[in-house]
């Protein structure tokens, strides 16, 4: 008997009941304002991966209100996180939430386009998370590949793009270009000899890759 992905995701979320109350507050406020943030299960995945990796420096592209940022901070409070967000209102909201966590000395939120911001940032990263414009994941990868340290962990959300990457019959007309670019991005990582990659079918799909 087939079970839909939505039912599985609902089941998973129902078991994740011990969300940090500060994160839970951010999640509820974002939902009220219809601000897209990572799902509860991806938030927990980010926390666990950060606990395991223990990175010194993390780069995030796509801050929104800081929900995913703080999920990683919970996993490794010692890590320095640089997170980039192009929406000024989101930058201000994220800074407020980060301050409430008392994490402003560990997390730097920078407003602007990723390409421009990265030009001004030096050094390598041990962990990178993409959760911004889906059509630009290829560009983000090209911008950050040389910033990835050996064994850098790359995590990308929404790579299954509501199932539209699977085939033409699942596509919505206005999403064809984005779905094609996402498929190209997935194949590019899989074919890159410098990386080992897998896909997890949780939430809207998560790509995880490690630079060799």
Backbone as a chain_set.jsonl record, in Angstrom:
{"seq": "XXXXXXXXXXXXXXXXXXXXXXXXXXXXXXXXXXXXXXXXXXXXXXXXXXXXXXXXXXXXXXXXXXXXXXXXXXXXXXXXXXXXXXXXXXXXXXXXXXXXXXXXXXXXXXXXXXXXXXXXXXXXXXXXXXXXXXXXXXXXXXXXXXXXXXXXXXXXXXXXXXXXXXXXXXXXXXXXXXXXXXXXXXXXXXXXXXXXXXXXXXXXXXXXXXXX", "coords": {"N": [[0.844, -1.196, 0.0], [0.628, 2.16, -0.967], [1.847, 5.118, 0.589], [1.306, 8.538, 0.884], [3.707, 11.209, 0.461], [3.08, 13.508, 1.872], [1.555, 12.546, 4.039], [3.49, 11.036, 5.364], [5.296, 13.082, 6.053], [3.699, 14.578, 7.789], [3.393, 12.734, 9.842], [6.044, 12.485, 10.727], [6.497, 15.111, 11.659], [4.698, 15.159, 13.741], [5.978, 13.706, 15.649], [8.074, 15.22, 16.433], [8.29, 16.877, 18.985], [9.708, 18.264, 20.854], [10.705, 20.836, 20.319], [12.862, 23.583, 20.688], [11.631, 26.108, 22.806], [12.016, 28.787, 22.113], [12.613, 28.633, 19.411], [10.221, 27.538, 18.568], [8.476, 29.665, 18.996], [9.392, 31.498, 17.059], [8.811, 30.007, 14.775], [5.974, 29.888, 14.876], [5.294, 32.606, 14.642], [6.297, 33.166, 12.095], [4.683, 31.497, 10.539], [2.201, 32.708, 10.963], [2.558, 35.074, 9.56], [2.889, 34.154, 7.043], [5.497, 33.638, 6.169], [7.988, 31.966, 4.474], [9.731, 29.282, 5.896], [12.157, 26.786, 6.916], [10.942, 23.432, 7.291], [9.771, 21.728, 10.278], [11.01, 19.227, 10.495], [13.252, 19.517, 8.877], [14.525, 21.562, 10.22], [15.23, 20.17, 12.578], [16.933, 18.268, 11.439], [19.027, 19.929, 10.558], [20.009, 20.798, 13.027], [20.94, 18.368, 14.13], [22.86, 17.533, 12.213], [24.664, 19.615, 12.469], [25.47, 19.266, 15.096], [26.848, 16.847, 14.804], [28.819, 17.471, 12.891], [30.2, 19.665, 13.99], [31.116, 22.296, 13.094], [33.474, 24.984, 12.456], [33.031, 27.284, 11.004], [30.132, 28.438, 9.409], [28.211, 28.914, 6.485], [25.296, 30.448, 5.35], [22.885, 30.752, 2.861], [20.155, 32.575, 2.424], [18.376, 33.633, 4.768], [15.868, 34.382, 5.837], [13.748, 34.643, 8.58], [15.591, 33.749, 10.359], [15.181, 31.205, 11.389], [16.183, 28.702, 10.451], [18.867, 29.318, 10.709], [19.203, 29.602, 13.486], [18.513, 27.05, 14.214], [20.766, 25.655, 13.396], [22.635, 26.903, 15.011], [21.849, 25.98, 17.536], [22.735, 23.373, 17.378], [25.495, 23.61, 17.347], [26.721, 25.756, 19.251], [29.16, 27.079, 19.37], [29.987, 27.606, 16.828], [30.78, 29.911, 14.212], [28.542, 31.74, 12.385], [27.756, 32.921, 9.213], [25.263, 34.539, 7.578], [23.242, 35.167, 4.735], [20.923, 37.426, 3.394], [18.592, 38.811, 1.177], [16.32, 40.376, 1.509], [15.412, 43.239, 3.152], [13.598, 43.647, 5.298], [13.395, 41.059, 6.315], [16.022, 40.7, 7.151], [16.143, 42.459, 9.344], [14.234, 41.291, 11.033], [15.368, 38.786, 11.46], [17.721, 39.507, 12.81], [16.619, 40.49, 15.16], [15.467, 38.145, 16.238], [17.753, 36.582, 16.586], [19.118, 38.072, 18.459], [17.416, 37.735, 20.638], [17.993, 35.129, 21.242], [20.446, 35.512, 22.267], [22.646, 35.255, 20.64], [24.054, 36.953, 19.044], [26.765, 37.463, 18.972], [27.827, 35.321, 17.712], [26.519, 34.93, 15.313], [26.285, 36.44, 12.191], [24.34, 38.511, 10.301], [23.945, 39.376, 7.005], [22.816, 41.72, 4.736], [21.863, 41.636, 1.306], [22.761, 40.742, -2.143], [23.858, 37.437, -2.801], [26.169, 37.044, -4.404], [27.493, 39.54, -4.363], [27.91, 39.902, -1.612], [29.524, 37.691, -0.929], [31.894, 38.309, -2.181], [33.081, 40.026, -0.452], [33.699, 38.528, 1.732], [36.041, 36.601, 3.457], [37.968, 33.534, 3.588], [37.402, 29.976, 4.368], [34.646, 27.609, 4.604], [33.115, 25.239, 6.793], [30.663, 24.159, 6.664], [27.771, 24.543, 4.696], [24.678, 26.008, 3.869], [21.981, 26.069, 1.671], [19.092, 27.896, 1.073], [17.553, 29.632, -0.521], [16.611, 31.477, -3.434], [15.41, 29.095, -5.607], [15.983, 28.655, -8.293], [18.51, 29.563, -8.5], [20.384, 27.91, -7.377], [22.486, 26.6, -8.715], [24.123, 28.765, -9.336], [24.752, 29.626, -6.727], [26.214, 27.449, -5.857], [28.422, 27.508, -7.607], [29.517, 29.892, -6.788], [30.342, 29.319, -4.222], [31.858, 26.99, -4.121], [34.707, 27.013, -4.132], [35.086, 28.023, -1.658], [34.637, 26.051, 0.077], [35.809, 24.044, 2.616], [37.96, 21.137, 3.006], [36.091, 18.185, 3.387], [33.825, 19.675, 3.791], [30.43, 20.202, 4.576], [27.631, 20.247, 2.608], [24.366, 21.409, 2.443], [21.166, 21.452, 1.071], [17.979, 22.809, 0.732], [14.59, 21.968, -0.317], [14.969, 20.597, -2.756], [13.552, 18.702, -4.171], [11.404, 20.019, -5.037], [8.522, 20.133, -4.702], [7.975, 17.712, -5.924], [8.183, 18.175, -8.609], [10.565, 17.858, -9.947], [10.686, 15.264, -10.668], [9.409, 14.417, -13.059], [7.929, 15.288, -16.273], [5.116, 15.098, -16.17], [4.443, 15.909, -13.647], [4.885, 18.542, -13.538], [4.185, 22.038, -13.15], [3.197, 24.518, -15.39], [4.323, 27.157, -15.127], [6.499, 26.65, -13.605], [8.418, 25.233, -14.915], [11.01, 26.012, -15.812], [12.423, 26.454, -13.404], [12.296, 23.899, -12.242], [13.744, 22.423, -14.131], [16.257, 23.603, -13.852], [16.815, 22.895, -11.23], [16.994, 20.12, -11.434], [19.24, 20.013, -13.053], [21.095, 21.078, -11.32], [21.179, 19.116, -9.252], [22.194, 16.932, -10.714], [24.65, 18.002, -11.439], [26.029, 18.153, -8.983], [26.091, 15.425, -8.309], [27.662, 14.445, -10.402], [30.057, 15.659, -9.977], [33.361, 15.061, -9.275], [34.535, 15.784, -6.905], [32.767, 15.53, -4.852], [30.579, 13.703, -2.627], [27.307, 12.697, -2.738], [23.867, 12.688, -1.596], [20.261, 12.274, -1.627], [17.553, 13.198, 0.413], [14.237, 12.276, 1.031], [12.661, 13.933, 2.736], [10.318, 16.332, 3.967], [10.365, 18.847, 1.582], [12.37, 17.729, 0.186], [15.806, 17.191, 0.611], [19.11, 17.867, -0.181], [22.224, 16.443, 0.495], [25.66, 16.81, 0.639], [29.154, 15.997, 0.645], [32.281, 17.489, 0.527], [35.121, 15.993, -0.801]], "CA": [[0.0, 0.0, 0.0], [1.407, 3.389, -1.056], [1.517, 6.212, 1.509], [1.779, 9.782, 0.28], [4.781, 11.91, 1.165], [2.46, 14.449, 2.823], [1.182, 11.804, 5.248], [4.735, 10.706, 6.058], [5.822, 14.313, 6.649], [2.839, 14.913, 8.934], [3.727, 11.793, 10.905], [7.36, 12.871, 11.254], [6.339, 16.354, 12.426], [3.954, 14.878, 14.974], [6.902, 13.1, 16.606], [9.079, 16.206, 16.824], [7.517, 17.686, 19.932], [10.58, 18.93, 21.815], [11.345, 21.984, 19.702], [13.24, 24.639, 21.617], [10.507, 27.044, 22.858], [12.342, 30.017, 21.389], [12.427, 28.308, 17.995], [8.786, 27.339, 18.366], [7.881, 31.001, 18.907], [9.75, 32.032, 15.735], [8.054, 29.228, 13.798], [4.562, 30.305, 14.908], [5.2, 33.967, 14.11], [6.517, 33.075, 10.651], [3.479, 30.906, 9.943], [1.147, 33.734, 10.979], [2.851, 36.091, 8.539], [3.119, 33.445, 5.776], [6.902, 33.73, 5.793], [8.491, 30.597, 4.287], [10.894, 28.843, 6.669], [12.32, 25.337, 6.798], [9.987, 22.642, 8.068], [10.24, 21.266, 11.585], [11.919, 18.092, 10.346], [14.52, 20.017, 8.339], [15.139, 22.265, 11.345], [15.862, 19.159, 13.44], [18.046, 17.697, 10.676], [20.125, 20.896, 10.608], [20.567, 20.759, 14.377], [21.68, 17.11, 14.308], [24.044, 17.55, 11.354], [25.622, 20.561, 13.039], [26.016, 18.588, 16.28], [27.798, 15.833, 14.349], [29.919, 18.091, 12.143], [30.935, 20.612, 14.845], [31.867, 23.203, 12.211], [33.968, 26.249, 12.997], [32.388, 28.366, 10.249], [28.97, 28.037, 8.611], [27.635, 29.908, 5.585], [23.91, 30.192, 4.969], [22.32, 31.664, 1.858], [18.709, 32.569, 2.627], [18.169, 33.685, 6.217], [14.476, 34.662, 6.229], [13.684, 35.209, 9.938], [16.634, 33.157, 11.194], [14.748, 29.929, 11.976], [17.177, 27.679, 10.11], [20.133, 29.779, 11.28], [19.214, 29.28, 14.911], [18.504, 25.585, 14.307], [22.176, 25.246, 13.321], [23.295, 27.429, 16.208], [21.554, 25.074, 18.643], [23.554, 22.172, 17.228], [26.898, 23.926, 17.652], [26.729, 27.163, 19.658], [30.488, 27.674, 19.225], [30.253, 27.899, 15.418], [30.55, 31.244, 13.666], [27.625, 31.617, 11.245], [27.498, 34.084, 8.363], [24.041, 34.236, 6.828], [22.981, 36.213, 3.743], [19.499, 37.594, 3.078], [18.448, 39.995, 0.336], [15.146, 41.152, 1.914], [15.794, 44.058, 4.303], [12.692, 43.38, 6.419], [13.791, 39.771, 6.885], [17.298, 40.914, 7.858], [15.849, 43.076, 10.636], [13.515, 40.297, 11.847], [16.34, 37.758, 11.845], [18.608, 40.085, 13.823], [15.842, 40.546, 16.405], [15.356, 36.784, 16.772], [19.09, 36.142, 16.998], [19.412, 38.787, 19.705], [16.636, 37.098, 21.7], [18.738, 33.913, 21.571], [21.753, 35.888, 22.808], [23.634, 34.653, 19.74], [24.533, 37.965, 18.106], [28.228, 37.432, 18.88], [28.195, 34.15, 16.903], [25.813, 34.942, 14.033], [26.309, 37.715, 11.473], [23.366, 38.568, 9.21], [24.366, 40.374, 6.022], [21.815, 41.968, 3.697], [22.388, 41.851, -0.042], [22.838, 39.609, -3.06], [24.912, 36.5, -2.398], [27.405, 37.256, -5.172], [28.164, 40.741, -3.872], [28.33, 39.699, -0.224], [30.612, 36.712, -0.864], [33.129, 38.953, -2.623], [33.662, 40.743, 0.685], [33.934, 37.582, 2.826], [37.244, 35.799, 3.253], [38.093, 32.283, 4.321], [36.643, 28.782, 3.992], [33.543, 27.205, 5.477], [33.023, 23.795, 7.069], [29.278, 23.751, 6.439], [27.054, 25.542, 3.908], [23.26, 25.681, 3.705], [21.239, 26.86, 0.677], [17.628, 27.913, 1.161], [17.126, 30.904, -1.113], [15.961, 31.295, -4.741], [15.72, 27.73, -6.056], [16.546, 28.699, -9.644], [19.891, 30.058, -8.438], [21.249, 26.984, -6.639], [23.704, 26.386, -9.507], [24.958, 29.955, -9.143], [25.252, 29.606, -5.352], [27.25, 26.416, -5.785], [29.616, 28.008, -8.297], [30.076, 30.975, -5.978], [30.844, 28.857, -2.92], [32.643, 25.751, -4.174], [36.097, 27.245, -3.74], [35.097, 28.413, -0.24], [34.336, 24.863, 0.875], [36.979, 23.35, 3.143], [37.929, 19.678, 2.859], [35.013, 17.576, 4.177], [32.723, 20.623, 3.988], [29.095, 19.625, 4.453], [26.71, 21.102, 1.862], [22.969, 21.009, 2.634], [20.299, 22.291, 0.237], [16.572, 22.481, 0.977], [13.587, 22.083, -1.39], [15.517, 20.153, -4.04], [12.567, 17.904, -4.928], [10.561, 21.062, -5.611], [7.141, 19.624, -4.699], [7.898, 16.564, -6.821], [8.223, 18.571, -10.02], [11.818, 17.42, -10.573], [10.574, 13.84, -10.998], [9.058, 14.219, -14.454], [7.102, 16.311, -16.914], [3.697, 15.031, -15.808], [4.236, 16.53, -12.341], [5.258, 19.944, -13.652], [3.266, 23.145, -13.411], [3.796, 25.222, -16.524], [5.148, 28.315, -14.759], [7.635, 26.198, -12.808], [9.25, 24.349, -15.741], [12.405, 26.458, -15.842], [13.036, 26.219, -12.097], [12.451, 22.452, -12.07], [14.856, 21.992, -14.99], [17.511, 24.065, -13.251], [17.066, 22.105, -10.028], [17.494, 18.823, -11.899], [20.607, 20.238, -13.535], [21.912, 21.279, -10.115], [21.357, 17.807, -8.609], [23.103, 16.136, -11.562], [25.968, 18.623, -11.379], [26.679, 17.722, -7.737], [26.319, 13.981, -8.403], [28.726, 14.182, -11.372], [31.302, 16.334, -9.576], [34.22, 14.071, -8.601], [34.983, 16.295, -5.604], [31.683, 15.437, -3.874], [29.717, 12.533, -2.436], [25.992, 13.329, -2.57], [22.642, 11.899, -1.514], [19.014, 13.028, -1.504], [16.626, 12.706, 1.426], [12.879, 12.673, 0.652], [11.886, 14.514, 3.831], [9.779, 17.658, 3.657], [10.346, 19.059, 0.133], [13.595, 17.18, -0.369], [17.058, 17.779, 1.073], [20.358, 17.332, -0.746], [23.372, 16.512, 1.398], [26.88, 16.424, -0.049], [30.39, 16.246, 1.376], [33.445, 17.669, -0.337], [36.161, 15.016, -0.444]], "C": [[0.881, 1.249, 0.0], [0.902, 4.412, -0.043], [2.094, 7.489, 0.928], [2.87, 10.42, 1.126], [4.22, 12.891, 2.19], [2.106, 13.753, 4.134], [2.429, 11.449, 6.058], [5.322, 11.939, 6.748], [5.011, 14.726, 7.877], [3.154, 14.015, 10.124], [5.055, 12.185, 11.561], [7.231, 14.112, 12.14], [5.63, 16.105, 13.743], [4.85, 14.282, 16.054], [7.971, 14.082, 17.096], [8.421, 17.235, 17.736], [8.392, 18.5, 20.88], [11.363, 20.085, 21.183], [11.667, 23.019, 20.776], [12.135, 25.704, 21.632], [10.771, 28.361, 22.145], [12.204, 29.817, 19.888], [10.958, 28.166, 17.666], [8.071, 28.679, 18.214], [8.163, 31.627, 17.541], [8.944, 31.333, 14.647], [6.601, 29.702, 13.724], [4.378, 31.703, 14.332], [5.381, 33.978, 12.598], [5.293, 32.511, 9.943], [2.33, 31.897, 9.898], [1.309, 34.73, 9.856], [3.095, 35.482, 7.158], [4.546, 33.632, 5.251], [7.443, 32.31, 5.646], [9.755, 30.341, 5.104], [11.039, 27.339, 6.479], [11.291, 24.632, 7.677], [10.617, 22.192, 9.384], [11.253, 20.129, 11.444], [13.267, 18.513, 9.752], [15.264, 20.811, 9.407], [15.887, 21.279, 12.245], [17.06, 18.514, 12.741], [19.257, 18.63, 10.723], [20.802, 20.886, 11.98], [21.441, 19.516, 14.565], [22.965, 17.097, 13.469], [25.118, 18.497, 11.902], [26.254, 19.986, 14.308], [27.109, 17.587, 15.871], [29.037, 16.45, 13.708], [30.803, 18.962, 13.026], [31.763, 21.588, 13.997], [32.364, 24.436, 12.944], [33.263, 27.423, 12.321], [31.291, 27.796, 9.369], [28.56, 29.211, 7.734], [26.214, 29.494, 5.249], [23.495, 31.219, 3.929], [20.81, 31.525, 1.921], [18.368, 32.495, 4.099], [16.704, 33.65, 6.606], [14.487, 35.245, 7.646], [14.69, 34.57, 10.896], [16.277, 31.822, 11.813], [15.772, 28.826, 11.702], [18.537, 28.029, 10.703], [20.253, 29.345, 12.734], [19.105, 27.779, 15.153], [19.932, 25.061, 14.258], [22.941, 25.717, 14.55], [23.054, 26.517, 17.416], [22.421, 23.819, 18.586], [25.008, 22.395, 17.577], [27.001, 25.406, 18.004], [28.079, 27.855, 19.484], [30.768, 28.115, 17.789], [29.973, 29.363, 15.087], [29.689, 31.078, 12.415], [27.53, 32.957, 10.526], [26.306, 33.728, 7.498], [23.644, 35.433, 5.979], [21.497, 36.238, 3.385], [19.311, 38.889, 2.288], [17.264, 40.887, 0.729], [15.454, 41.913, 3.209], [14.905, 43.794, 5.515], [13.037, 42.063, 7.111], [15.101, 39.888, 7.669], [17.031, 41.463, 9.253], [15.156, 42.095, 11.584], [14.474, 39.223, 12.344], [17.262, 38.276, 12.947], [17.903, 40.151, 15.184], [15.764, 39.16, 17.051], [16.692, 36.259, 17.291], [19.477, 36.81, 18.318], [18.665, 38.164, 20.879], [17.267, 35.775, 22.143], [20.051, 34.235, 22.292], [22.895, 35.387, 21.949], [24.25, 35.661, 18.776], [26.055, 38.02, 17.986], [28.722, 36.264, 18.03], [27.595, 34.184, 15.494], [25.826, 36.341, 13.436], [25.325, 37.624, 10.316], [23.774, 39.703, 8.275], [23.285, 40.495, 4.951], [22.463, 42.199, 2.354], [22.33, 40.598, -0.888], [24.04, 38.745, -2.698], [26.233, 36.783, -3.11], [28.185, 38.447, -4.638], [28.715, 40.533, -2.456], [29.536, 38.775, -0.153], [31.947, 37.299, -1.315], [33.857, 39.62, -1.458], [33.998, 39.823, 1.864], [35.152, 36.728, 2.5], [37.156, 34.481, 4.016], [37.171, 31.183, 3.835], [35.559, 28.476, 5.021], [33.536, 25.686, 5.613], [31.628, 23.25, 6.792], [28.567, 24.893, 5.713], [25.617, 25.067, 3.713], [22.629, 26.637, 2.714], [19.748, 26.749, 0.962], [17.116, 29.265, 0.68], [16.469, 30.597, -2.462], [16.375, 29.965, -5.371], [16.366, 27.715, -7.441], [18.012, 29.091, -9.642], [20.833, 29.116, -7.691], [22.553, 26.701, -7.396], [24.665, 27.55, -9.3], [25.565, 29.967, -7.742], [26.391, 28.596, -5.218], [28.546, 26.907, -6.433], [30.304, 29.113, -7.501], [30.787, 30.459, -4.723], [31.783, 27.653, -2.995], [34.078, 25.952, -3.687], [36.229, 27.729, -2.302], [34.865, 27.22, 0.677], [35.628, 24.177, 1.31], [36.877, 21.857, 2.827], [36.916, 19.109, 3.852], [33.895, 18.56, 4.518], [31.395, 19.917, 3.725], [28.201, 20.637, 3.754], [25.298, 20.551, 2.015], [22.097, 21.983, 1.842], [18.849, 21.848, 0.414], [15.744, 22.636, -0.302], [14.059, 21.565, -2.745], [14.564, 19.258, -4.828], [11.466, 18.788, -5.491], [9.125, 20.574, -5.834], [6.935, 18.485, -5.699], [8.062, 16.897, -8.285], [9.521, 18.186, -10.712], [11.713, 15.988, -11.099], [10.279, 13.615, -12.481], [8.07, 15.246, -14.957], [5.653, 16.277, -16.452], [3.397, 15.656, -14.452], [4.485, 18.043, -12.37], [4.064, 20.872, -13.769], [3.959, 24.047, -14.411], [4.752, 26.343, -16.098], [6.384, 27.926, -13.955], [8.636, 25.367, -13.613], [10.722, 24.736, -15.677], [13.11, 26.172, -14.522], [13.292, 24.731, -11.884], [13.611, 21.921, -12.912], [16.197, 22.386, -14.383], [17.845, 23.272, -11.99], [17.584, 20.716, -10.405], [18.94, 18.925, -12.38], [21.565, 20.389, -12.346], [22.204, 19.932, -9.439], [22.361, 16.958, -9.393], [24.53, 16.68, -11.497], [26.726, 18.191, -10.129], [27.023, 16.236, -7.802], [27.505, 13.666, -9.311], [30.064, 14.813, -10.99], [32.178, 15.359, -8.792], [34.704, 14.518, -7.223], [33.952, 16.076, -4.497], [31.072, 14.042, -3.812], [28.359, 13.078, -2.021], [24.89, 12.304, -2.368], [21.456, 12.835, -1.4], [18.146, 12.38, -0.44], [15.22, 13.189, 1.082], [12.048, 13.184, 1.818], [11.467, 15.923, 3.448], [9.72, 17.818, 2.137], [11.651, 18.604, -0.515], [14.824, 17.926, 0.084], [18.228, 17.085, 0.384], [21.465, 17.505, 0.29], [24.596, 16.01, 0.624], [28.086, 16.768, 0.827], [31.505, 16.428, 0.355], [34.563, 16.751, 0.124], [37.436, 15.72, 0.002]], "O": [[1.765, 1.394, 0.844], [-0.303, 4.559, 0.162], [3.256, 7.516, 0.522], [2.95, 10.205, 2.335], [4.809, 13.087, 3.253], [2.328, 14.303, 5.213], [2.428, 11.548, 7.285], [5.787, 11.858, 7.885], [5.571, 15.168, 8.88], [3.18, 14.469, 11.267], [5.172, 12.212, 12.786], [7.788, 14.159, 13.236], [5.921, 16.758, 14.746], [4.522, 14.344, 17.239], [8.684, 13.802, 18.059], [8.047, 18.324, 17.3], [7.883, 19.334, 21.628], [12.541, 20.282, 21.481], [10.851, 23.295, 21.656], [11.734, 26.166, 20.564], [9.843, 28.983, 21.627], [11.74, 30.706, 19.174], [10.5, 28.615, 16.615], [7.162, 28.81, 17.394], [7.271, 32.221, 16.934], [8.455, 31.972, 13.716], [6.063, 29.893, 12.634], [3.412, 31.956, 13.612], [4.693, 34.719, 11.895], [4.91, 32.988, 8.875], [1.572, 31.936, 8.929], [0.328, 35.183, 9.266], [3.459, 36.188, 6.217], [4.767, 33.765, 4.047], [7.368, 31.525, 6.591], [10.727, 31.091, 5.014], [10.142, 26.691, 5.94], [10.833, 25.179, 8.68], [11.831, 22.268, 9.571], [12.236, 20.072, 12.184], [14.302, 17.935, 10.084], [16.49, 20.743, 9.492], [17.031, 21.521, 12.628], [18.082, 18.246, 13.373], [20.386, 18.174, 10.906], [22.027, 20.957, 12.074], [22.548, 19.604, 15.095], [24.025, 16.701, 13.953], [26.314, 18.221, 11.812], [27.44, 20.197, 14.562], [28.155, 17.498, 16.514], [30.16, 16.01, 13.951], [32.019, 19.001, 12.839], [32.978, 21.685, 14.171], [31.762, 24.88, 13.922], [32.938, 28.422, 12.963], [31.489, 26.802, 8.671], [28.56, 30.36, 8.176], [25.954, 28.34, 4.907], [23.728, 32.416, 4.099], [20.249, 30.502, 1.528], [18.099, 31.414, 4.624], [16.323, 32.986, 7.57], [15.167, 36.242, 7.892], [14.649, 34.819, 12.101], [17.002, 31.343, 12.686], [16.177, 28.106, 12.614], [19.273, 27.148, 11.147], [21.271, 28.795, 13.154], [19.557, 27.286, 16.186], [20.28, 24.133, 14.988], [23.798, 25.0, 15.066], [23.958, 26.307, 18.225], [22.797, 23.27, 19.621], [25.685, 21.481, 18.049], [27.334, 26.224, 17.146], [28.143, 29.084, 19.454], [31.679, 28.907, 17.551], [29.043, 29.967, 15.622], [30.066, 30.357, 11.491], [27.262, 33.99, 11.14], [26.33, 32.736, 6.771], [23.701, 36.575, 6.436], [20.896, 35.2, 3.109], [19.814, 39.94, 2.684], [17.213, 42.046, 0.317], [15.726, 41.299, 4.241], [15.4, 43.722, 6.64], [12.98, 41.961, 8.336], [15.268, 39.26, 8.715], [17.616, 40.997, 10.231], [15.445, 42.065, 12.78], [14.407, 38.802, 13.499], [17.548, 37.561, 13.907], [18.513, 39.899, 16.223], [15.968, 39.017, 18.256], [16.745, 35.575, 18.313], [20.089, 36.185, 19.184], [19.202, 38.069, 21.982], [17.094, 35.354, 23.287], [20.69, 33.348, 22.857], [23.986, 35.121, 22.453], [24.894, 35.274, 17.801], [26.581, 38.56, 17.013], [29.897, 36.215, 17.666], [28.112, 33.535, 14.584], [25.43, 37.309, 14.086], [25.459, 36.76, 9.45], [23.929, 40.848, 8.702], [22.89, 39.504, 4.337], [23.487, 42.875, 2.258], [21.911, 39.535, -0.43], [25.101, 39.253, -2.336], [27.293, 36.763, -2.486], [29.403, 38.372, -4.478], [29.836, 40.935, -2.147], [30.474, 39.04, 0.599], [33.007, 36.843, -0.884], [35.08, 39.761, -1.471], [34.522, 40.282, 2.879], [35.272, 36.197, 1.396], [36.376, 34.336, 4.958], [36.284, 31.407, 3.012], [35.554, 29.001, 6.135], [33.895, 24.954, 4.691], [31.431, 22.038, 6.696], [28.734, 26.061, 6.064], [25.364, 23.895, 3.433], [22.714, 27.855, 2.871], [19.207, 25.65, 1.078], [16.357, 29.947, 1.369], [15.833, 29.553, -2.609], [17.556, 29.741, -5.637], [17.201, 26.858, -7.728], [18.689, 28.969, -10.663], [21.97, 29.49, -7.402], [23.61, 26.575, -6.777], [25.865, 27.353, -9.112], [26.744, 30.278, -7.576], [27.396, 28.854, -4.555], [29.631, 26.742, -5.874], [31.527, 29.247, -7.538], [31.72, 31.091, -4.227], [32.444, 27.335, -2.006], [34.596, 25.143, -2.917], [37.338, 27.838, -1.778], [34.891, 27.352, 1.901], [36.441, 23.779, 0.475], [35.818, 21.377, 2.424], [36.89, 19.505, 5.017], [33.105, 18.31, 5.429], [31.26, 19.142, 2.779], [28.026, 21.755, 4.239], [25.053, 19.374, 1.752], [22.274, 23.197, 1.934], [18.527, 20.669, 0.266], [16.138, 23.335, -1.236], [13.596, 22.044, -3.78], [14.748, 19.074, -6.031], [10.682, 18.347, -6.332], [8.592, 20.591, -6.943], [5.846, 18.321, -6.25], [8.078, 15.997, -9.125], [9.582, 18.185, -11.942], [12.554, 15.55, -11.884], [10.847, 12.709, -13.091], [7.454, 15.976, -14.182], [5.019, 17.327, -16.352], [2.236, 15.91, -14.13], [4.319, 18.731, -11.362], [3.061, 20.541, -14.402], [5.157, 24.311, -14.302], [5.852, 26.467, -16.636], [7.224, 28.775, -13.656], [9.601, 24.851, -13.049], [11.585, 23.875, -15.505], [14.249, 25.706, -14.507], [14.358, 24.337, -11.411], [14.372, 21.067, -12.456], [17.15, 21.608, -14.397], [19.014, 23.006, -11.711], [18.503, 20.198, -9.77], [19.753, 18.033, -12.139], [22.691, 19.891, -12.37], [23.351, 19.646, -9.094], [23.26, 16.348, -8.814], [25.495, 15.916, -11.5], [27.92, 17.896, -10.194], [28.114, 15.831, -7.402], [28.268, 12.74, -9.039], [31.087, 14.529, -11.614], [31.763, 14.88, -7.738], [35.228, 13.708, -6.458], [34.213, 16.393, -3.336], [31.049, 13.306, -4.799], [28.264, 13.838, -1.058], [24.957, 11.192, -2.893], [21.607, 14.023, -1.118], [18.018, 11.156, -0.395], [15.019, 14.383, 0.861], [10.852, 12.903, 1.889], [12.164, 16.617, 2.707], [9.087, 17.004, 1.464], [11.995, 19.033, -1.617], [14.894, 19.149, -0.035], [18.314, 15.857, 0.375], [21.62, 18.573, 0.881], [24.572, 14.93, 0.033], [28.045, 17.696, 1.635], [31.656, 15.625, -0.566], [34.913, 16.733, 1.304], [38.419, 15.061, 0.34]]}, "num_chains": 1, "name": "protein.A"}
